[in-house]
């Protein structure tokens, strides 16, 4: 007989997920119950799209800093040593000399100014790209989380329907053996049970897909959810 099992919604990540990052072993089976807030926190800290967007912004800021230094005066210092010798006495001397040079770009016909403007625009674009990536990640995680909630509820309903059909089939068989119903009633109950079983399998598959979608929205790859 089909045994009813109560479905309690939890979003779980096994230690295999940590093993993917080199922090644990897949067999450690440590379970975390993750709230929506925790899922968002994980996504914001590790999603590849966000990491790439942050790296682009840092690179753009570095280019702006480099571009702005081109207008600044530059100071250079050099030291030289000149060796002098005499073939007759074998003596030698080594006077040192040093110099300091201050350079200032007077004009490059606007090239530096144009370059600074360009890298500033690139920095602004990178900042906007990061902001958009953050919004997309938040939306994807929240949507995937609530879709998983819905899938869990659908699975729970499908399992309850399966239980009811299992009970109905047992009743039909008992009544048939007692001569109170026809074979048709048993067959109808069997068909209903088969349909309920198919619906339960589909609901379980949908739940698995929803877990995978949430995992992907959080920035994980591979098969981790059970």
C-alpha positions as a Python dict, from the first residue, in 0.01 Angstrom:
ca = {
    (1, 'X'): (0, 0, 0),
    (2, 'X'): (117, 346, -81),
    (3, 'X'): (238, 506, 242),
    (4, 'X'): (159, 870, 281),
    (5, 'X'): (455, 1091, 359),
    (6, 'X'): (408, 1445, 472),
    (7, 'X'): (578, 1706, 259),
    (8, 'X'): (735, 1984, 461),
    (9, 'X'): (880, 2265, 254),
    (10, 'X'): (1250, 2314, 297),
    (11, 'X'): (1508, 2442, 55),
    (12, 'X'): (1814, 2227, 112),
    (13, 'X'): (2171, 2230, -4),
    (14, 'X'): (2381, 1923, 74),
    (15, 'X'): (2748, 1940, 162),
    (16, 'X'): (2814, 1827, -195),
    (17, 'X'): (2754, 2188, -284),
    (18, 'X'): (3038, 2288, -55),
    (19, 'X'): (3250, 2008, -196),
    (20, 'X'): (3215, 2167, -539),
    (21, 'X'): (3405, 2465, -394),
    (22, 'X'): (3663, 2251, -218),
    (23, 'X'): (3527, 2307, 133),
    (24, 'X'): (3387, 1965, 211),
    (25, 'X'): (3307, 1614, 94),
    (26, 'X'): (2993, 1515, -91),
    (27, 'X'): (2926, 1239, 159),
    (28, 'X'): (2901, 1468, 461),
    (29, 'X'): (2526, 1526, 402),
    (30, 'X'): (2504, 1839, 613),
    (31, 'X'): (2169, 2005, 549),
    (32, 'X'): (2091, 2372, 558),
    (33, 'X'): (1738, 2512, 568),
    (34, 'X'): (1752, 2825, 359),
    (35, 'X'): (1514, 3117, 383),
    (36, 'X'): (1450, 3351, 92),
    (37, 'X'): (1676, 3608, 256),
    (38, 'X'): (1958, 3354, 284),
    (39, 'X'): (1916, 3249, -79),
    (40, 'X'): (1942, 3613, -185),
    (41, 'X'): (2248, 3663, 34),
    (42, 'X'): (2422, 3363, -122),
    (43, 'X'): (2337, 3478, -474),
    (44, 'X'): (2466, 3831, -415),
    (45, 'X'): (2793, 3701, -275),
    (46, 'X'): (2878, 3438, -538),
    (47, 'X'): (2677, 3470, -860),
    (48, 'X'): (2918, 3460, -1158),
    (49, 'X'): (2733, 3741, -1339),
    (50, 'X'): (2775, 3969, -1039),
    (51, 'X'): (3139, 3875, -996),
    (52, 'X'): (3205, 3956, -1361),
    (53, 'X'): (3018, 4286, -1340),
    (54, 'X'): (3209, 4387, -1026),
    (55, 'X'): (3540, 4300, -1194),
    (56, 'X'): (3446, 4510, -1498),
    (57, 'X'): (3363, 4806, -1275),
    (58, 'X'): (3692, 4778, -1085),
    (59, 'X'): (3884, 4765, -1413),
    (60, 'X'): (3696, 5070, -1541),
    (61, 'X'): (3777, 5262, -1222),
    (62, 'X'): (4144, 5171, -1260),
    (63, 'X'): (4145, 5302, -1618),
    (64, 'X'): (3992, 5630, -1498),
    (65, 'X'): (4264, 5666, -1236),
    (66, 'X'): (4537, 5599, -1490),
    (67, 'X'): (4387, 5842, -1739),
    (68, 'X'): (4370, 6124, -1486),
    (69, 'X'): (4737, 6087, -1392),
    (70, 'X'): (4842, 6173, -1747),
    (71, 'X'): (4778, 6543, -1675),
    (72, 'X'): (4985, 6537, -1357),
    (73, 'X'): (5349, 6650, -1350),
    (74, 'X'): (5600, 6366, -1344),
    (75, 'X'): (5925, 6368, -1149),
    (76, 'X'): (6217, 6149, -1250),
    (77, 'X'): (6549, 6096, -1074),
    (78, 'X'): (6861, 5941, -1225),
    (79, 'X'): (7210, 5862, -1101),
    (80, 'X'): (7515, 5775, -1309),
    (81, 'X'): (7870, 5666, -1237),
    (82, 'X'): (8163, 5739, -1467),
    (83, 'X'): (8478, 5533, -1424),
    (84, 'X'): (8809, 5691, -1509),
    (85, 'X'): (9138, 5499, -1510),
    (86, 'X'): (9507, 5539, -1593),
    (87, 'X'): (9703, 5264, -1766),
    (88, 'X'): (10029, 5392, -1614),
    (89, 'X'): (9944, 5419, -1249),
    (90, 'X'): (9664, 5167, -1236),
    (91, 'X'): (9459, 5406, -1025),
    (92, 'X'): (9097, 5475, -1095),
    (93, 'X'): (8832, 5719, -979),
    (94, 'X'): (8454, 5703, -992),
    (95, 'X'): (8274, 6032, -973),
    (96, 'X'): (7893, 6011, -930),
    (97, 'X'): (7644, 6241, -1095),
    (98, 'X'): (7269, 6269, -1045),
    (99, 'X'): (6984, 6464, -1197),
    (100, 'X'): (6619, 6538, -1124),
    (101, 'X'): (6376, 6605, -1408),
    (102, 'X'): (6028, 6753, -1373),
    (103, 'X'): (5801, 6701, -1673),
    (104, 'X'): (5461, 6853, -1740),
    (105, 'X'): (5238, 6783, -2039),
    (106, 'X'): (5157, 7118, -2194),
    (107, 'X'): (4920, 7004, -2465),
    (108, 'X'): (4836, 6696, -2665),
    (109, 'X'): (4561, 6869, -2859),
    (110, 'X'): (4281, 6733, -2640),
    (111, 'X'): (4371, 6365, -2667),
    (112, 'X'): (4407, 6316, -2291),
    (113, 'X'): (4086, 6505, -2218),
    (114, 'X'): (3898, 6295, -2473),
    (115, 'X'): (4042, 5974, -2331),
    (116, 'X'): (3943, 6069, -1976),
    (117, 'X'): (3587, 6139, -2090),
    (118, 'X'): (3573, 5804, -2267),
    (119, 'X'): (3689, 5601, -1968),
    (120, 'X'): (3449, 5792, -1743),
    (121, 'X'): (3165, 5690, -1973),
    (122, 'X'): (3292, 5331, -1963),
    (123, 'X'): (3295, 5345, -1584),
    (124, 'X'): (2936, 5472, -1578),
    (125, 'X'): (2829, 5195, -1817),
    (126, 'X'): (3000, 4935, -1598),
    (127, 'X'): (2823, 5075, -1292),
    (128, 'X'): (2486, 5056, -1467),
    (129, 'X'): (2562, 4701, -1583),
    (130, 'X'): (2637, 4596, -1225),
    (131, 'X'): (2315, 4757, -1103),
    (132, 'X'): (2116, 4575, -1371),
    (133, 'X'): (2287, 4245, -1286),
    (134, 'X'): (2192, 4294, -920),
    (135, 'X'): (1828, 4360, -1010),
    (136, 'X'): (1818, 4059, -1243),
    (137, 'X'): (1968, 3833, -978),
    (138, 'X'): (1724, 3949, -710),
    (139, 'X'): (1430, 3894, -944),
    (140, 'X'): (1549, 3550, -1055),
    (141, 'X'): (1612, 3426, -700),
    (142, 'X'): (1279, 3550, -566),
    (143, 'X'): (1085, 3414, -861),
    (144, 'X'): (1261, 3075, -843),
    (145, 'X'): (1207, 3057, -467),
    (146, 'X'): (832, 3114, -489),
    (147, 'X'): (803, 2880, -788),
    (148, 'X'): (964, 2615, -568),
    (149, 'X'): (710, 2691, -296),
    (150, 'X'): (433, 2643, -549),
    (151, 'X'): (588, 2319, -675),
    (152, 'X'): (609, 2187, -318),
    (153, 'X'): (241, 2263, -258),
    (154, 'X'): (146, 2096, -586),
    (155, 'X'): (346, 1787, -490),
    (156, 'X'): (180, 1775, -150),
    (157, 'X'): (-164, 1795, -314),
    (158, 'X'): (-68, 1525, -565),
    (159, 'X'): (48, 1294, -288),
    (160, 'X'): (-273, 1346, -94),
    (161, 'X'): (-474, 1271, -408),
    (162, 'X'): (-267, 957, -457),
    (163, 'X'): (-346, 850, -100),
    (164, 'X'): (-719, 901, -151),
    (165, 'X'): (-714, 701, -475),
    (166, 'X'): (-520, 423, -306),
    (167, 'X'): (-785, 406, -36),
    (168, 'X'): (-1062, 412, -296),
    (169, 'X'): (-901, 126, -487),
    (170, 'X'): (-877, -86, -172),
    (171, 'X'): (-1243, -20, -98),
    (172, 'X'): (-1342, -115, -454),
    (173, 'X'): (-1150, -441, -430),
    (174, 'X'): (-1306, -525, -94),
    (175, 'X'): (-1657, -447, -219),
    (176, 'X'): (-1594, -651, -534),
    (177, 'X'): (-1486, -952, -330),
    (178, 'X'): (-1800, -909, -122),
    (179, 'X'): (-2010, -894, -438),
    (180, 'X'): (-2130, -541, -375),
    (181, 'X'): (-1972, -379, -684),
    (182, 'X'): (-1881, -494, -1034),
    (183, 'X'): (-1540, -545, -1191),
    (184, 'X'): (-1593, -212, -1369),
    (185, 'X'): (-1575, -24, -1037),
    (186, 'X'): (-1242, -187, -958),
    (187, 'X'): (-1108, -104, -1304),
    (188, 'X'): (-1225, 257, -1273),
    (189, 'X'): (-1051, 285, -935),
    (190, 'X'): (-732, 140, -1084),
    (191, 'X'): (-741, 393, -1368),
    (192, 'X'): (-791, 677, -1121),
    (193, 'X'): (-501, 552, -912),
    (194, 'X'): (-277, 529, -1220),
    (195, 'X'): (-365, 884, -1318),
    (196, 'X'): (-298, 1006, -966),
    (197, 'X'): (36, 827, -964),
    (198, 'X'): (131, 989, -1295),
    (199, 'X'): (31, 1331, -1161),
    (200, 'X'): (243, 1271, -851),
    (201, 'X'): (546, 1176, -1062),
    (202, 'X'): (500, 1487, -1274),
    (203, 'X'): (468, 1703, -962),
    (204, 'X'): (785, 1552, -817),
    (205, 'X'): (968, 1619, -1143),
    (206, 'X'): (840, 1977, -1144),
    (207, 'X'): (965, 2019, -788),
    (208, 'X'): (1309, 1892, -891),
    (209, 'X'): (1316, 2132, -1185),
    (210, 'X'): (1215, 2418, -955),
    (211, 'X'): (1499, 2332, -719),
    (212, 'X'): (1741, 2332, -1011),
    (213, 'X'): (1612, 2671, -1124),
    (214, 'X'): (1664, 2815, -776),
    (215, 'X'): (2012, 2668, -757),
    (216, 'X'): (2097, 2823, -1093),
    (217, 'X'): (1949, 3160, -989),
    (218, 'X'): (2175, 3152, -683),
    (219, 'X'): (2479, 3101, -904),
    (220, 'X'): (2544, 2730, -858),
    (221, 'X'): (2604, 2478, -1135),
    (222, 'X'): (2590, 2102, -1143),
    (223, 'X'): (2346, 1863, -978),
    (224, 'X'): (2329, 1932, -605),
    (225, 'X'): (1968, 1938, -498),
    (226, 'X'): (1799, 1610, -416),
}
